[in-house]
PDB file of C-alpha atoms and ligand atoms in Angstrom:
ATOM      1  CA  UNK A 723       0.000   0.000   0.000  1.00 56.00           C
ATOM      2  CA  UNK A 724       1.490   3.294  -1.073  1.00 72.00           C
ATOM      3  CA  UNK A 725      -0.164   6.492   0.001  1.00 86.00           C
ATOM      4  CA  UNK A 726       0.379  10.065   0.946  1.00 92.00           C
ATOM      5  CA  UNK A 727      -0.418  12.575   3.640  1.00 95.00           C
ATOM      6  CA  UNK A 728      -2.194  15.862   3.389  1.00 96.00           C
ATOM      7  CA  UNK A 729      -2.903  18.494   6.023  1.00 97.00           C
ATOM      8  CA  UNK A 730      -6.313  17.899   7.595  1.00 98.00           C
ATOM      9  CA  UNK A 731      -8.816  20.709   7.277  1.00 97.00           C
ATOM     10  CA  UNK A 732     -10.863  21.673  10.346  1.00 97.00           C
ATOM     11  CA  UNK A 733     -14.123  20.725   8.606  1.00 98.00           C
ATOM     12  CA  UNK A 734     -12.841  17.189   7.924  1.00 98.00           C
ATOM     13  CA  UNK A 735     -11.556  16.848  11.495  1.00 98.00           C
ATOM     14  CA  UNK A 736     -14.941  17.993  12.797  1.00 98.00           C
ATOM     15  CA  UNK A 737     -16.818  15.492  10.599  1.00 98.00           C
ATOM     16  CA  UNK A 738     -14.610  12.593  11.678  1.00 98.00           C
ATOM     17  CA  UNK A 739     -14.563  13.546  15.369  1.00 98.00           C
ATOM     18  CA  UNK A 740     -18.357  13.792  15.378  1.00 97.00           C
ATOM     19  CA  UNK A 741     -18.534  10.299  13.898  1.00 97.00           C
ATOM     20  CA  UNK A 742     -15.837   8.705  16.081  1.00 96.00           C
ATOM     21  CA  UNK A 743     -15.343  10.587  19.345  1.00 94.00           C
ATOM     22  CA  UNK A 744     -17.795  13.457  19.743  1.00 94.00           C
ATOM     23  CA  UNK A 745     -16.870  17.154  19.863  1.00 95.00           C
ATOM     24  CA  UNK A 746     -15.039  18.501  21.758  1.00 95.00           C
ATOM     25  CA  UNK A 747     -12.500  15.756  22.374  1.00 96.00           C
ATOM     26  CA  UNK A 748     -11.915  15.710  26.115  1.00 95.00           C
ATOM     27  CA  UNK A 749      -8.444  14.940  27.398  1.00 94.00           C
ATOM     28  CA  UNK A 750      -6.971  15.277  30.874  1.00 92.00           C
ATOM     29  CA  UNK A 751      -8.073  18.699  32.094  1.00 88.00           C
ATOM     30  CA  UNK A 752      -8.469  20.082  28.587  1.00 93.00           C
ATOM     31  CA  UNK A 753     -10.859  20.039  25.678  1.00 95.00           C
ATOM     32  CA  UNK A 754      -9.962  20.201  22.020  1.00 97.00           C
ATOM     33  CA  UNK A 755     -12.028  21.757  19.238  1.00 98.00           C
ATOM     34  CA  UNK A 756     -11.325  20.876  15.588  1.00 98.00           C
ATOM     35  CA  UNK A 757     -10.024  24.384  14.896  1.00 97.00           C
ATOM     36  CA  UNK A 758      -7.553  24.099  17.790  1.00 97.00           C
ATOM     37  CA  UNK A 759      -5.568  21.135  16.460  1.00 98.00           C
ATOM     38  CA  UNK A 760      -3.441  20.240  13.458  1.00 98.00           C
ATOM     39  CA  UNK A 761      -3.674  16.945  11.659  1.00 98.00           C
ATOM     40  CA  UNK A 762      -2.807  14.709   8.765  1.00 98.00           C
ATOM     41  CA  UNK A 763      -5.083  12.657   6.549  1.00 98.00           C
ATOM     42  CA  UNK A 764      -3.676   9.534   4.947  1.00 96.00           C
ATOM     43  CA  UNK A 765      -4.975   8.307   1.610  1.00 94.00           C
ATOM     44  CA  UNK A 766      -3.897   6.021  -1.165  1.00 86.00           C
ATOM     45  CA  UNK A 767      -3.413   7.865  -4.436  1.00 78.00           C
ATOM     46  CA  UNK A 768      -6.773   8.942  -5.743  1.00 77.00           C
ATOM     47  CA  UNK A 769      -8.630   6.988  -3.078  1.00 89.00           C
ATOM     48  CA  UNK A 770     -10.773   7.817  -0.103  1.00 93.00           C
ATOM     49  CA  UNK A 771      -9.173   8.947   3.180  1.00 96.00           C
ATOM     50  CA  UNK A 772      -7.986   5.971   5.213  1.00 96.00           C
ATOM     51  CA  UNK A 773      -7.187   7.606   8.481  1.00 97.00           C
ATOM     52  CA  UNK A 774      -6.725  10.780  10.467  1.00 98.00           C
ATOM     53  CA  UNK A 775      -4.261  11.800  13.167  1.00 98.00           C
ATOM     54  CA  UNK A 776      -4.556  15.081  15.084  1.00 98.00           C
ATOM     55  CA  UNK A 777      -2.336  16.818  17.620  1.00 98.00           C
ATOM     56  CA  UNK A 778      -1.876  19.999  19.605  1.00 98.00           C
ATOM     57  CA  UNK A 779       1.531  21.627  20.025  1.00 98.00           C
ATOM     58  CA  UNK A 780       2.487  23.550  23.146  1.00 97.00           C
ATOM     59  CA  UNK A 781       6.087  24.804  22.941  1.00 96.00           C
ATOM     60  CA  UNK A 782       8.368  21.803  22.540  1.00 97.00           C
ATOM     61  CA  UNK A 783       5.670  19.398  23.744  1.00 98.00           C
ATOM     62  CA  UNK A 784       2.701  18.009  21.870  1.00 98.00           C
ATOM     63  CA  UNK A 785      -0.311  15.902  22.667  1.00 98.00           C
ATOM     64  CA  UNK A 786      -1.479  13.506  20.004  1.00 98.00           C
ATOM     65  CA  UNK A 787      -5.202  14.083  20.408  1.00 98.00           C
ATOM     66  CA  UNK A 788      -6.734  11.398  18.161  1.00 98.00           C
ATOM     67  CA  UNK A 789      -5.516   8.695  15.813  1.00 98.00           C
ATOM     68  CA  UNK A 790      -7.951   6.672  13.751  1.00 98.00           C
ATOM     69  CA  UNK A 791      -7.348   4.061  11.091  1.00 97.00           C
ATOM     70  CA  UNK A 792     -10.764   3.950   9.395  1.00 96.00           C
ATOM     71  CA  UNK A 793     -10.060   0.293   8.645  1.00 93.00           C
ATOM     72  CA  UNK A 794      -7.957  -1.278  11.365  1.00 92.00           C
ATOM     73  CA  UNK A 795      -5.177  -3.843  11.006  1.00 91.00           C
ATOM     74  CA  UNK A 796      -3.768  -2.592   7.689  1.00 91.00           C
ATOM     75  CA  UNK A 797      -0.883  -0.546   9.127  1.00 93.00           C
ATOM     76  CA  UNK A 798      -2.648   2.747   8.484  1.00 96.00           C
ATOM     77  CA  UNK A 799      -2.329   3.549  12.203  1.00 97.00           C
ATOM     78  CA  UNK A 800       1.434   3.050  12.056  1.00 97.00           C
ATOM     79  CA  UNK A 801       1.721   5.272   8.997  1.00 96.00           C
ATOM     80  CA  UNK A 802      -0.336   7.980  10.673  1.00 98.00           C
ATOM     81  CA  UNK A 803       1.725   7.883  13.845  1.00 98.00           C
ATOM     82  CA  UNK A 804       5.021   7.972  11.935  1.00 97.00           C
ATOM     83  CA  UNK A 805       3.736  10.857   9.801  1.00 97.00           C
ATOM     84  CA  UNK A 806       2.633  12.831  12.843  1.00 98.00           C
ATOM     85  CA  UNK A 807       5.955  12.279  14.628  1.00 98.00           C
ATOM     86  CA  UNK A 808       7.882  13.394  11.559  1.00 97.00           C
ATOM     87  CA  UNK A 809       5.846  16.598  11.330  1.00 97.00           C
ATOM     88  CA  UNK A 810       6.225  17.244  15.070  1.00 98.00           C
ATOM     89  CA  UNK A 811      10.004  16.823  14.866  1.00 98.00           C
ATOM     90  CA  UNK A 812      10.010  19.250  11.940  1.00 97.00           C
ATOM     91  CA  UNK A 813       8.205  21.747  14.172  1.00 97.00           C
ATOM     92  CA  UNK A 814      10.816  21.328  16.909  1.00 98.00           C
ATOM     93  CA  UNK A 815       8.684  19.244  19.248  1.00 98.00           C
ATOM     94  CA  UNK A 816      10.805  17.139  21.596  1.00 98.00           C
ATOM     95  CA  UNK A 817       8.219  15.024  23.374  1.00 98.00           C
ATOM     96  CA  UNK A 818       4.822  13.637  22.405  1.00 98.00           C
ATOM     97  CA  UNK A 819       2.148  12.568  24.864  1.00 98.00           C
ATOM     98  CA  UNK A 820      -0.876  10.389  24.181  1.00 98.00           C
ATOM     99  CA  UNK A 821      -3.842   9.652  26.427  1.00 98.00           C
ATOM    100  CA  UNK A 822      -5.903   6.533  26.023  1.00 98.00           C
ATOM    101  CA  UNK A 823      -8.363   4.623  28.151  1.00 98.00           C
ATOM    102  CA  UNK A 824      -7.811   1.524  30.242  1.00 98.00           C
ATOM    103  CA  UNK A 825     -10.041  -0.620  28.006  1.00 98.00           C
ATOM    104  CA  UNK A 826      -8.195   0.205  24.768  1.00 98.00           C
ATOM    105  CA  UNK A 827      -5.663  -2.596  25.005  1.00 98.00           C
ATOM    106  CA  UNK A 828      -5.118  -2.637  21.260  1.00 97.00           C
ATOM    107  CA  UNK A 829      -4.161   1.052  21.246  1.00 98.00           C
ATOM    108  CA  UNK A 830      -1.899   0.634  24.294  1.00 98.00           C
ATOM    109  CA  UNK A 831      -0.043  -2.243  22.578  1.00 98.00           C
ATOM    110  CA  UNK A 832       0.158  -0.200  19.370  1.00 98.00           C
ATOM    111  CA  UNK A 833       1.748   2.776  21.154  1.00 98.00           C
ATOM    112  CA  UNK A 834       4.188   0.619  23.114  1.00 98.00           C
ATOM    113  CA  UNK A 835       5.228  -1.047  19.826  1.00 98.00           C
ATOM    114  CA  UNK A 836       5.942   2.436  18.525  1.00 98.00           C
ATOM    115  CA  UNK A 837       8.252   3.323  21.418  1.00 98.00           C
ATOM    116  CA  UNK A 838       5.839   5.037  23.806  1.00 98.00           C
ATOM    117  CA  UNK A 839       6.284   4.436  27.535  1.00 98.00           C
ATOM    118  CA  UNK A 840       3.497   4.258  30.071  1.00 98.00           C
ATOM    119  CA  UNK A 841       4.194   7.281  32.239  1.00 98.00           C
ATOM    120  CA  UNK A 842       1.031   7.548  34.363  1.00 98.00           C
ATOM    121  CA  UNK A 843      -2.305   6.017  35.154  1.00 98.00           C
ATOM    122  CA  UNK A 844      -4.945   8.597  36.058  1.00 98.00           C
ATOM    123  CA  UNK A 845      -7.336   6.580  38.162  1.00 98.00           C
ATOM    124  CA  UNK A 846     -11.048   7.307  37.668  1.00 97.00           C
ATOM    125  CA  UNK A 847     -10.234  10.159  35.260  1.00 97.00           C
ATOM    126  CA  UNK A 848     -13.165   9.055  33.082  1.00 97.00           C
ATOM    127  CA  UNK A 849     -15.507  10.378  35.776  1.00 96.00           C
ATOM    128  CA  UNK A 850     -14.444  13.947  34.996  1.00 94.00           C
ATOM    129  CA  UNK A 851     -14.770  13.223  31.271  1.00 94.00           C
ATOM    130  CA  UNK A 852     -18.355  12.037  31.934  1.00 95.00           C
ATOM    131  CA  UNK A 853     -19.155  15.290  33.708  1.00 92.00           C
ATOM    132  CA  UNK A 854     -18.541  17.034  30.380  1.00 91.00           C
ATOM    133  CA  UNK A 855     -19.838  14.192  28.190  1.00 92.00           C
ATOM    134  CA  UNK A 856     -22.501  12.207  30.071  1.00 93.00           C
ATOM    135  CA  UNK A 857     -22.959   9.965  27.028  1.00 92.00           C
ATOM    136  CA  UNK A 858     -19.557   8.292  27.586  1.00 94.00           C
ATOM    137  CA  UNK A 859     -20.484   4.714  28.563  1.00 95.00           C
ATOM    138  CA  UNK A 860     -19.454   2.941  31.761  1.00 96.00           C
ATOM    139  CA  UNK A 861     -18.348  -0.092  29.770  1.00 98.00           C
ATOM    140  CA  UNK A 862     -15.685   0.086  27.068  1.00 97.00           C
ATOM    141  CA  UNK A 863     -14.089  -2.310  24.609  1.00 96.00           C
ATOM    142  CA  UNK A 864     -14.284  -6.066  25.274  1.00 96.00           C
ATOM    143  CA  UNK A 865     -16.795  -5.393  28.057  1.00 97.00           C
ATOM    144  CA  UNK A 866     -14.109  -3.798  30.243  1.00 98.00           C
ATOM    145  CA  UNK A 867     -15.023  -1.066  32.737  1.00 98.00           C
ATOM    146  CA  UNK A 868     -14.138   2.323  31.272  1.00 98.00           C
ATOM    147  CA  UNK A 869     -12.595   4.160  34.224  1.00 98.00           C
ATOM    148  CA  UNK A 870      -8.941   5.184  33.967  1.00 98.00           C
ATOM    149  CA  UNK A 871      -6.833   7.255  31.584  1.00 98.00           C
ATOM    150  CA  UNK A 872      -3.444   5.852  30.618  1.00 98.00           C
ATOM    151  CA  UNK A 873      -0.800   8.443  29.737  1.00 98.00           C
ATOM    152  CA  UNK A 874       1.983   7.460  27.364  1.00 98.00           C
ATOM    153  CA  UNK A 875       4.912   9.533  26.109  1.00 98.00           C
ATOM    154  CA  UNK A 876       7.853   9.342  23.747  1.00 98.00           C
ATOM    155  CA  UNK A 877      10.910  11.537  23.216  1.00 98.00           C
ATOM    156  CA  UNK A 878      11.008  12.424  19.530  1.00 98.00           C
TER     157      UNK A 878
HETATM  158  C1  COA B 916      -5.009   1.987  17.395  1.00 85.55           C
HETATM  159  C2  COA B 916      -5.030   2.036  15.864  1.00 85.55           C
HETATM  160  C3  COA B 916      -4.799   3.459  15.397  1.00 85.55           C
HETATM  161  C4  COA B 916      -3.914   1.141  15.326  1.00 85.55           C
HETATM  162  O1  COA B 916      -3.909   1.208  13.913  1.00 85.55           O
HETATM  163  P1  COA B 916      -3.789  -0.098  12.974  1.00 85.55           P
HETATM  164  O2  COA B 916      -3.643   0.400  11.573  1.00 85.55           O
HETATM  165  O3  COA B 916      -4.918  -1.010  13.260  1.00 85.55           O
HETATM  166  O4  COA B 916      -2.483  -0.768  13.532  1.00 85.55           O
HETATM  167  P2  COA B 916      -1.089  -1.030  12.858  1.00 85.55           P
HETATM  168  O5  COA B 916      -0.601   0.162  12.091  1.00 85.55           O
HETATM  169  O6  COA B 916      -0.192  -1.532  13.932  1.00 85.55           O
HETATM  170  O7  COA B 916      -1.510  -2.137  11.805  1.00 85.55           O
HETATM  171  C5  COA B 916      -1.539  -3.452  11.742  1.00 85.55           C
HETATM  172  C6  COA B 916      -1.174  -4.363  12.893  1.00 85.55           C
HETATM  173  O8  COA B 916      -2.389  -4.622  13.600  1.00 85.55           O
HETATM  174  C7  COA B 916      -2.449  -6.008  13.857  1.00 85.55           C
HETATM  175  N1  COA B 916      -3.828  -6.446  14.017  1.00 85.55           N
HETATM  176  C8  COA B 916      -4.701  -6.846  13.083  1.00 85.55           C
HETATM  177  N2  COA B 916      -5.867  -7.164  13.653  1.00 85.55           N
HETATM  178  C9  COA B 916      -5.694  -6.949  14.985  1.00 85.55           C
HETATM  179  C10 COA B 916      -6.546  -7.098  16.113  1.00 85.55           C
HETATM  180  N3  COA B 916      -7.804  -7.527  15.985  1.00 85.55           N
HETATM  181  N4  COA B 916      -6.058  -6.761  17.325  1.00 85.55           N
HETATM  182  C11 COA B 916      -4.800  -6.317  17.475  1.00 85.55           C
HETATM  183  N5  COA B 916      -3.951  -6.176  16.434  1.00 85.55           N
HETATM  184  C12 COA B 916      -4.403  -6.481  15.205  1.00 85.55           C
HETATM  185  C13 COA B 916      -1.814  -6.629  12.678  1.00 85.55           C
HETATM  186  O9  COA B 916      -1.357  -7.910  13.033  1.00 85.55           O
HETATM  187  C14 COA B 916      -0.664  -5.683  12.400  1.00 85.55           C
HETATM  188  O10 COA B 916       0.454  -6.076  13.146  1.00 85.55           O
HETATM  189  P3  COA B 916       1.800  -6.616  12.428  1.00 85.55           P
HETATM  190  O11 COA B 916       2.712  -5.427  12.374  1.00 85.55           O
HETATM  191  O12 COA B 916       2.299  -7.652  13.363  1.00 85.55           O
HETATM  192  O13 COA B 916       1.429  -7.098  11.059  1.00 85.55           O
HETATM  193  C15 COA B 916      -6.349   1.495  15.291  1.00 85.55           C
HETATM  194  O14 COA B 916      -6.574   0.222  15.826  1.00 85.55           O
HETATM  195  C16 COA B 916      -7.555   2.376  15.497  1.00 85.55           C
HETATM  196  O15 COA B 916      -7.855   3.274  14.694  1.00 85.55           O
HETATM  197  N6  COA B 916      -8.320   2.122  16.586  1.00 85.55           N
HETATM  198  C17 COA B 916      -9.595   2.818  16.835  1.00 85.55           C
HETATM  199  C18 COA B 916      -9.373   4.207  17.323  1.00 85.55           C
HETATM  200  C19 COA B 916      -8.548   4.251  18.563  1.00 85.55           C
HETATM  201  O16 COA B 916      -8.808   3.562  19.535  1.00 85.55           O
HETATM  202  N7  COA B 916      -7.514   5.116  18.523  1.00 85.55           N
HETATM  203  C20 COA B 916      -6.650   5.320  19.649  1.00 85.55           C
HETATM  204  C21 COA B 916      -7.298   6.187  20.637  1.00 85.55           C
HETATM  205  S1  COA B 916      -6.239   6.716  21.912  1.00 85.55           S
END
């Protein structure tokens, strides 16, 4: 599979976030709007978009806000993450952080494979997310309780 990246427009980010995560995206103690992030879309030449990664830069740190392979298991996620890291390095970012939830074992394994370290577990952090987004379920993937936020980070 050979594809390319393009800068994600806010309208596309908004459309995908509404479909996948809800808007705003709530992280630890902060909320992200589509216009407040940058991102990359990955697509095969001439084809439909296959994935979207978004991030927010703060000085020499960045948070990767969302990463979605629209069809999982085809290495689109890896391409998106590599593309985002390359762009962040270009912008002078030294360290990237990612938050995920305790039920998302596939994402945790994916990030660890890509060199991220587990730096913190924020116990019961999903309670504060639910205060802003009451629709977030109590049960997550594989029937696991959705309660904690796992923080991962990598020096770029
Ligand atoms: C996490 C995510 C981005 C990973 O992207 P991906 O394209 O599926 O993953 P990769 O780039 O590693 O691609 C393929 C790998 O997935 C593996 N895979 C395939 N099916 C799998 C499955 N059911 N469970 C776990 N791994 C699987 C493949 O074996 C392959 O590994 P290999 O290198 O040994 O061949 C993607 O699963 C995703 O979009 N998830 C939903 C959104 C999400 O949770 N994002 C993270 C939020 S913090």
